[in-house]
Amino acid sequence: MPEVPAEALVKVSGEHTLRGRYQVQGSKNATLHLLAAALLADAPVTVRGAPDIVDLVVYELLLQHAGWHVERDRARSTFSFEPRGGLRYEVHLGLGGLVRTTPVLAAALLARTGRVTWPRHVGGDAFCPRPVDRHEAVMRAAGAVLETSGDIITATCPSGPRAFRVDVATRYGASRGATVSALLLAARARGASLIVNPSDEPEVLTTVAFLADRGVLVNRDAEGLHVSGSDWIAGGEVDVPGDRDEAATVICAAAATGGEVRLEGIGLDELTAGLADVLRRTGISLSAAGTHGVEAKADGHLLGIEAVTGEGLLPSNAGPPLAALLTQANGDSAITEGVYPHRNTHVTPLNLFGAHLSCAGPVVRVRGGTRLHAADASAHDIRTAAAVVIAALAAPGTSLLQVGHPVWRGYQHLTNGLQALGADLTVEHQED
């Protein structure tokens, strides 16, 4: 991945039908959780299929700062590292403030060393308030004493985490990140722990499978996730599943231009039933392709729909790209955010293209059948950046998009991949 400054511009000349094959990267969020889980292992671990994105560059530096020996092979998309003495119990304050999964890394270090300091205000996309209180509750349940001084949280449990019971539900459903934090602490706790109302999102299940394959006893029943801690966790290799968020973005981009795409590196099951259902209701046909691929095609007219984001439903990260697509549908649409209080940072940028989006609380409404026009726009979070790119692809004329940094935070080769599908798209660097 090239060094792409925040001021990089993406120049798009729209109304080119996208067709062809697209290689989907490994899941961004699954990789971040797997890297944290791998810190618990007592033998070397190799994570295969990690995407080469900005957030992973930051995470690599965080791991090195914490004392891990990290080898990253970008050509083979692997992370390899092994435990060693002299581990630090701190998450680098500056770097930790750049990524959202900092609390999960903090939980891994706490499980491993019995102590951790980490920044109270973490990074990631700031489309709404995203508190870390459930992660703190998990640490306390595991016996940690937490102290806050300014922007620094210190958690201490000198004898290691104890077996615990914790509820990771929020008013908007299960917390994915807090579920993983609880899993990591429970995997190293003495005795059996219970995680109540856990998330069953694919990124969580990938972490569960990783730990179970390495000797941690994990069982899911009506009560929740039962985890029996282990004093030895094996190493080995683990493969990252395909990134369903990138898949949704590319499918929406192709459909918005009346095209079709064959995704490689992700199966129809990894796309998840909830996402597939929503895409099909808009008029997109989806089918399995080969041993590990998906064919997606806009069959005729797109249809306006109503959708709700949530576990087992439409993934929240697919909402903004879908909204861009729905501007081209017959009929109006509504997307209700069910994971966060609201998610509407894409509304104003999309309206610059002549779209008609409005928001009220958690609901974003989209007027369909809109003839878009080129625009100059910017975005500060990953999925809004993706939505803006899709709008530019569907609009006649040339758009200049200040979206370089958020795009490269979440997508390894989105611009190159779209070019290969037929997009007239270039990355330009502004002069200082």
JSON list of N, CA and C in Angstrom, two decimals, residues 116 136-137 139-141 143-149 152-157:
[
{"chain": "A", "resi": 116, "resn": "VAL", "atom": "N", "xyz": [-2.59, -2.88, 32.61]},
{"chain": "A", "resi": 116, "resn": "VAL", "atom": "CA", "xyz": [-2.57, -2.19, 31.33]},
{"chain": "A", "resi": 116, "resn": "VAL", "atom": "C", "xyz": [-2.95, -0.73, 31.52]},
{"chain": "A", "resi": 136, "resn": "GLU", "atom": "N", "xyz": [-14.85, -1.41, 30.03]},
{"chain": "A", "resi": 136, "resn": "GLU", "atom": "CA", "xyz": [-14.46, -1.17, 31.42]},
{"chain": "A", "resi": 136, "resn": "GLU", "atom": "C", "xyz": [-15.23, -2.11, 32.35]},
{"chain": "A", "resi": 137, "resn": "ALA", "atom": "N", "xyz": [-16.51, -2.31, 32.08]},
{"chain": "A", "resi": 137, "resn": "ALA", "atom": "CA", "xyz": [-17.32, -3.21, 32.91]},
{"chain": "A", "resi": 137, "resn": "ALA", "atom": "C", "xyz": [-16.79, -4.64, 32.84]},
{"chain": "A", "resi": 139, "resn": "MET", "atom": "N", "xyz": [-13.64, -5.55, 32.30]},
{"chain": "A", "resi": 139, "resn": "MET", "atom": "CA", "xyz": [-12.40, -5.61, 33.08]},
{"chain": "A", "resi": 139, "resn": "MET", "atom": "C", "xyz": [-12.69, -5.67, 34.58]},
{"chain": "A", "resi": 140, "resn": "ARG", "atom": "N", "xyz": [-13.65, -4.88, 35.02]},
{"chain": "A", "resi": 140, "resn": "ARG", "atom": "CA", "xyz": [-14.01, -4.90, 36.45]},
{"chain": "A", "resi": 140, "resn": "ARG", "atom": "C", "xyz": [-14.58, -6.26, 36.83]},
{"chain": "A", "resi": 141, "resn": "ALA", "atom": "N", "xyz": [-15.41, -6.83, 35.97]},
{"chain": "A", "resi": 141, "resn": "ALA", "atom": "CA", "xyz": [-15.98, -8.14, 36.26]},
{"chain": "A", "resi": 141, "resn": "ALA", "atom": "C", "xyz": [-14.89, -9.20, 36.40]},
{"chain": "A", "resi": 143, "resn": "GLY", "atom": "N", "xyz": [-12.13, -8.77, 37.75]},
{"chain": "A", "resi": 143, "resn": "GLY", "atom": "CA", "xyz": [-11.36, -8.51, 38.96]},
{"chain": "A", "resi": 143, "resn": "GLY", "atom": "C", "xyz": [-10.40, -7.37, 38.88]},
{"chain": "A", "resi": 144, "resn": "ALA", "atom": "N", "xyz": [-10.39, -6.63, 37.78]},
{"chain": "A", "resi": 144, "resn": "ALA", "atom": "CA", "xyz": [-9.46, -5.52, 37.64]},
{"chain": "A", "resi": 144, "resn": "ALA", "atom": "C", "xyz": [-9.94, -4.30, 38.41]},
{"chain": "A", "resi": 145, "resn": "VAL", "atom": "N", "xyz": [-8.99, -3.56, 38.95]},
{"chain": "A", "resi": 145, "resn": "VAL", "atom": "CA", "xyz": [-9.26, -2.26, 39.56]},
{"chain": "A", "resi": 145, "resn": "VAL", "atom": "C", "xyz": [-8.88, -1.21, 38.53]},
{"chain": "A", "resi": 146, "resn": "LEU", "atom": "N", "xyz": [-9.83, -0.32, 38.22]},
{"chain": "A", "resi": 146, "resn": "LEU", "atom": "CA", "xyz": [-9.61, 0.70, 37.20]},
{"chain": "A", "resi": 146, "resn": "LEU", "atom": "C", "xyz": [-9.47, 2.07, 37.83]},
{"chain": "A", "resi": 147, "resn": "GLU", "atom": "N", "xyz": [-8.49, 2.82, 37.36]},
{"chain": "A", "resi": 147, "resn": "GLU", "atom": "CA", "xyz": [-8.30, 4.20, 37.78]},
{"chain": "A", "resi": 147, "resn": "GLU", "atom": "C", "xyz": [-8.15, 5.06, 36.53]},
{"chain": "A", "resi": 148, "resn": "THR", "atom": "N", "xyz": [-8.76, 6.24, 36.58]},
{"chain": "A", "resi": 148, "resn": "THR", "atom": "CA", "xyz": [-8.68, 7.16, 35.45]},
{"chain": "A", "resi": 148, "resn": "THR", "atom": "C", "xyz": [-7.99, 8.44, 35.89]},
{"chain": "A", "resi": 149, "resn": "SER", "atom": "N", "xyz": [-6.98, 8.82, 35.13]},
{"chain": "A", "resi": 149, "resn": "SER", "atom": "CA", "xyz": [-6.26, 10.07, 35.38]},
{"chain": "A", "resi": 149, "resn": "SER", "atom": "C", "xyz": [-6.14, 10.81, 34.07]},
{"chain": "A", "resi": 152, "resn": "ILE", "atom": "N", "xyz": [-5.99, 8.87, 30.65]},
{"chain": "A", "resi": 152, "resn": "ILE", "atom": "CA", "xyz": [-5.37, 7.56, 30.79]},
{"chain": "A", "resi": 152, "resn": "ILE", "atom": "C", "xyz": [-6.17, 6.69, 31.75]},
{"chain": "A", "resi": 153, "resn": "ILE", "atom": "N", "xyz": [-6.48, 5.48, 31.31]},
{"chain": "A", "resi": 153, "resn": "ILE", "atom": "CA", "xyz": [-7.12, 4.48, 32.15]},
{"chain": "A", "resi": 153, "resn": "ILE", "atom": "C", "xyz": [-6.08, 3.43, 32.51]},
{"chain": "A", "resi": 154, "resn": "THR", "atom": "N", "xyz": [-5.99, 3.11, 33.78]},
{"chain": "A", "resi": 154, "resn": "THR", "atom": "CA", "xyz": [-5.11, 2.04, 34.25]},
{"chain": "A", "resi": 154, "resn": "THR", "atom": "C", "xyz": [-5.97, 0.94, 34.86]},
{"chain": "A", "resi": 155, "resn": "ALA", "atom": "N", "xyz": [-5.77, -0.28, 34.39]},
{"chain": "A", "resi": 155, "resn": "ALA", "atom": "CA", "xyz": [-6.48, -1.45, 34.93]},
{"chain": "A", "resi": 155, "resn": "ALA", "atom": "C", "xyz": [-5.45, -2.41, 35.49]},
{"chain": "A", "resi": 156, "resn": "THR", "atom": "N", "xyz": [-5.72, -2.92, 36.69]},
{"chain": "A", "resi": 156, "resn": "THR", "atom": "CA", "xyz": [-4.75, -3.78, 37.37]},
{"chain": "A", "resi": 156, "resn": "THR", "atom": "C", "xyz": [-5.44, -4.99, 37.98]},
{"chain": "A", "resi": 157, "resn": "CYS", "atom": "N", "xyz": [-4.92, -6.16, 37.70]},
{"chain": "A", "resi": 157, "resn": "CYS", "atom": "CA", "xyz": [-5.31, -7.38, 38.43]},
{"chain": "A", "resi": 157, "resn": "CYS", "atom": "C", "xyz": [-4.04, -8.23, 38.54]}
]
